[in-house]
Amino acid sequence: SLSSTLPLIHFSSLAVHALHNAQSLFVGISNAISRDYRDLIHLQNDGWIVGPNGRLLLWVPPSYKAPLYTPWTHLIIPRGTLELDLSKMAHGPSWHQCYTTVPKYNTT
């Protein structure tokens, strides 16, 4: 199956911080298994990390782009890097779960 053959997508040195259900990002990509998934994910100059077919994954503020641990990281010098825990990140068909409305309090 696609989910068992795709590598973990993570922006952390810890595998438990990997993006769960990453296969939802690769729906409709016929050669996703045969390609290095890092070729399908790009960090754009505007800070957006996009997946296959230009799907937005997450936005990185400019001040965090330099120290960001990414799938393209080859060497880690442990001081001053930023790691992201994506294990509970809403994405793909569940993206709408990333926002919960807060009820307004009556001040009268």
PDB file of C-alpha atoms in Angstrom:
ATOM      1  CA  SER A   1       0.000   0.000   0.000  1.00  0.00           C
ATOM      2  CA  LEU A   2       1.016   3.611  -0.477  1.00  0.00           C
ATOM      3  CA  SER A   3       1.029   4.367   3.264  1.00  0.00           C
ATOM      4  CA  SER A   4       3.452   1.539   4.025  1.00  0.00           C
ATOM      5  CA  THR A   5       5.932   2.540   1.319  1.00  0.00           C
ATOM      6  CA  LEU A   6       6.158   6.305   1.837  1.00  0.00           C
ATOM      7  CA  PRO A   7       8.916   7.484   4.167  1.00  0.00           C
ATOM      8  CA  LEU A   8       8.179   9.549   7.240  1.00  0.00           C
ATOM      9  CA  ILE A   9       7.935  13.285   6.666  1.00  0.00           C
ATOM     10  CA  HIS A  10       9.489  15.093   9.574  1.00  0.00           C
ATOM     11  CA  PHE A  11      11.078  18.398  10.484  1.00  0.00           C
ATOM     12  CA  SER A  12      12.609  16.983  13.650  1.00  0.00           C
ATOM     13  CA  SER A  13      15.306  14.493  14.562  1.00  0.00           C
ATOM     14  CA  LEU A  14      12.645  12.443  16.375  1.00  0.00           C
ATOM     15  CA  ALA A  15      10.607  10.022  14.270  1.00  0.00           C
ATOM     16  CA  VAL A  16       7.673  10.335  16.711  1.00  0.00           C
ATOM     17  CA  HIS A  17       7.291  13.943  15.506  1.00  0.00           C
ATOM     18  CA  ALA A  18       6.683  12.778  11.928  1.00  0.00           C
ATOM     19  CA  LEU A  19       3.576  13.833  10.032  1.00  0.00           C
ATOM     20  CA  HIS A  20       0.880  11.190  10.496  1.00  0.00           C
ATOM     21  CA  ASN A  21      -1.161  10.067   7.482  1.00  0.00           C
ATOM     22  CA  ALA A  22       1.269  11.691   5.072  1.00  0.00           C
ATOM     23  CA  GLN A  23      -0.210   9.596   2.272  1.00  0.00           C
ATOM     24  CA  SER A  24      -3.060  12.128   2.002  1.00  0.00           C
ATOM     25  CA  LEU A  25      -0.522  14.584   0.557  1.00  0.00           C
ATOM     26  CA  PHE A  26       0.423  12.135  -2.185  1.00  0.00           C
ATOM     27  CA  VAL A  27      -3.053  11.199  -3.461  1.00  0.00           C
ATOM     28  CA  GLY A  28      -3.026  11.378  -7.248  1.00  0.00           C
ATOM     29  CA  ILE A  29       0.775  11.256  -7.525  1.00  0.00           C
ATOM     30  CA  SER A  30       1.454   8.111  -9.548  1.00  0.00           C
ATOM     31  CA  ASN A  31       5.213   8.008  -9.041  1.00  0.00           C
ATOM     32  CA  ALA A  32       5.319   9.083  -5.367  1.00  0.00           C
ATOM     33  CA  ILE A  33       6.683   5.715  -4.276  1.00  0.00           C
ATOM     34  CA  SER A  34       9.498   5.582  -6.819  1.00  0.00           C
ATOM     35  CA  ARG A  35      10.696   9.158  -6.151  1.00  0.00           C
ATOM     36  CA  ASP A  36      12.464  10.571  -3.148  1.00  0.00           C
ATOM     37  CA  TYR A  37       9.641  12.321  -1.287  1.00  0.00           C
ATOM     38  CA  ARG A  38      11.954  15.299  -0.692  1.00  0.00           C
ATOM     39  CA  ASP A  39      11.736  15.984  -4.436  1.00  0.00           C
ATOM     40  CA  LEU A  40       7.975  16.428  -3.992  1.00  0.00           C
ATOM     41  CA  ILE A  41       8.197  18.902  -1.075  1.00  0.00           C
ATOM     42  CA  HIS A  42       9.664  22.392  -1.436  1.00  0.00           C
ATOM     43  CA  LEU A  43      10.406  25.311   0.882  1.00  0.00           C
ATOM     44  CA  GLN A  44       9.480  28.412  -1.102  1.00  0.00           C
ATOM     45  CA  ASN A  45      11.041  31.851  -0.655  1.00  0.00           C
ATOM     46  CA  ASP A  46       7.781  33.165   0.840  1.00  0.00           C
ATOM     47  CA  GLY A  47       8.083  30.653   3.696  1.00  0.00           C
ATOM     48  CA  TRP A  48       5.465  28.153   2.536  1.00  0.00           C
ATOM     49  CA  ILE A  49       6.412  24.497   2.484  1.00  0.00           C
ATOM     50  CA  VAL A  50       4.420  22.952  -0.338  1.00  0.00           C
ATOM     51  CA  GLY A  51       3.841  19.335  -1.209  1.00  0.00           C
ATOM     52  CA  PRO A  52       2.863  17.615  -4.442  1.00  0.00           C
ATOM     53  CA  ASN A  53       0.691  19.621  -6.828  1.00  0.00           C
ATOM     54  CA  GLY A  54       1.442  22.796  -4.856  1.00  0.00           C
ATOM     55  CA  ARG A  55      -0.528  21.694  -1.795  1.00  0.00           C
ATOM     56  CA  LEU A  56       0.319  23.953   1.145  1.00  0.00           C
ATOM     57  CA  LEU A  57       1.769  22.023   4.081  1.00  0.00           C
ATOM     58  CA  LEU A  58       2.827  24.736   6.505  1.00  0.00           C
ATOM     59  CA  TRP A  59       4.197  28.252   6.668  1.00  0.00           C
ATOM     60  CA  VAL A  60       7.499  29.079   8.341  1.00  0.00           C
ATOM     61  CA  PRO A  61       8.002  32.664   9.586  1.00  0.00           C
ATOM     62  CA  PRO A  62      11.122  34.316   8.091  1.00  0.00           C
ATOM     63  CA  SER A  63      12.942  34.396  11.436  1.00  0.00           C
ATOM     64  CA  TYR A  64      12.645  30.595  11.724  1.00  0.00           C
ATOM     65  CA  LYS A  65      13.674  29.602   8.189  1.00  0.00           C
ATOM     66  CA  ALA A  66      17.436  29.539   8.822  1.00  0.00           C
ATOM     67  CA  PRO A  67      17.441  27.312  11.938  1.00  0.00           C
ATOM     68  CA  LEU A  68      14.664  25.008  10.673  1.00  0.00           C
ATOM     69  CA  TYR A  69      15.442  21.285  10.706  1.00  0.00           C
ATOM     70  CA  THR A  70      14.102  20.047   7.363  1.00  0.00           C
ATOM     71  CA  PRO A  71      13.954  16.787   5.405  1.00  0.00           C
ATOM     72  CA  TRP A  72      16.896  18.190   3.394  1.00  0.00           C
ATOM     73  CA  THR A  73      19.139  18.542   6.468  1.00  0.00           C
ATOM     74  CA  HIS A  74      22.374  16.556   6.056  1.00  0.00           C
ATOM     75  CA  LEU A  75      24.180  17.450   9.272  1.00  0.00           C
ATOM     76  CA  ILE A  76      22.908  18.679  12.611  1.00  0.00           C
ATOM     77  CA  ILE A  77      24.937  20.802  14.956  1.00  0.00           C
ATOM     78  CA  PRO A  78      22.609  20.530  17.944  1.00  0.00           C
ATOM     79  CA  ARG A  79      22.721  24.122  19.100  1.00  0.00           C
ATOM     80  CA  GLY A  80      20.247  26.587  17.644  1.00  0.00           C
ATOM     81  CA  THR A  81      18.082  24.355  15.439  1.00  0.00           C
ATOM     82  CA  LEU A  82      14.308  24.452  15.386  1.00  0.00           C
ATOM     83  CA  GLU A  83      12.413  21.166  15.278  1.00  0.00           C
ATOM     84  CA  LEU A  84       8.690  20.853  14.554  1.00  0.00           C
ATOM     85  CA  ASP A  85       6.392  18.211  16.030  1.00  0.00           C
ATOM     86  CA  LEU A  86       4.027  17.388  13.148  1.00  0.00           C
ATOM     87  CA  SER A  87       2.564  14.285  14.807  1.00  0.00           C
ATOM     88  CA  LYS A  88      -0.729  16.037  15.625  1.00  0.00           C
ATOM     89  CA  MET A  89      -0.806  18.508  12.734  1.00  0.00           C
ATOM     90  CA  ALA A  90      -4.088  18.758  10.842  1.00  0.00           C
ATOM     91  CA  HIS A  91      -3.412  18.336   7.119  1.00  0.00           C
ATOM     92  CA  GLY A  92      -4.899  16.931   3.938  1.00  0.00           C
ATOM     93  CA  PRO A  93      -8.638  16.246   4.304  1.00  0.00           C
ATOM     94  CA  SER A  94      -8.382  17.074   8.040  1.00  0.00           C
ATOM     95  CA  TRP A  95      -6.912  20.566   7.626  1.00  0.00           C
ATOM     96  CA  HIS A  96     -10.095  22.202   8.949  1.00  0.00           C
ATOM     97  CA  GLN A  97      -9.376  20.699  12.383  1.00  0.00           C
ATOM     98  CA  CYS A  98      -6.521  23.150  12.923  1.00  0.00           C
ATOM     99  CA  TYR A  99      -8.865  25.917  14.076  1.00  0.00           C
ATOM    100  CA  THR A 100     -11.379  25.841  16.885  1.00  0.00           C
ATOM    101  CA  THR A 101     -13.605  28.795  17.598  1.00  0.00           C
ATOM    102  CA  VAL A 102     -13.502  30.252  21.080  1.00  0.00           C
ATOM    103  CA  PRO A 103     -16.859  31.265  22.533  1.00  0.00           C
ATOM    104  CA  LYS A 104     -17.244  34.955  23.299  1.00  0.00           C
ATOM    105  CA  TYR A 105     -17.765  35.826  26.927  1.00  0.00           C
ATOM    106  CA  ASN A 106     -20.635  38.039  27.918  1.00  0.00           C
ATOM    107  CA  THR A 107     -19.156  41.023  29.751  1.00  0.00           C
ATOM    108  CA  THR A 108     -22.474  42.474  30.907  1.00  0.00           C
TER     109      THR A 108
END
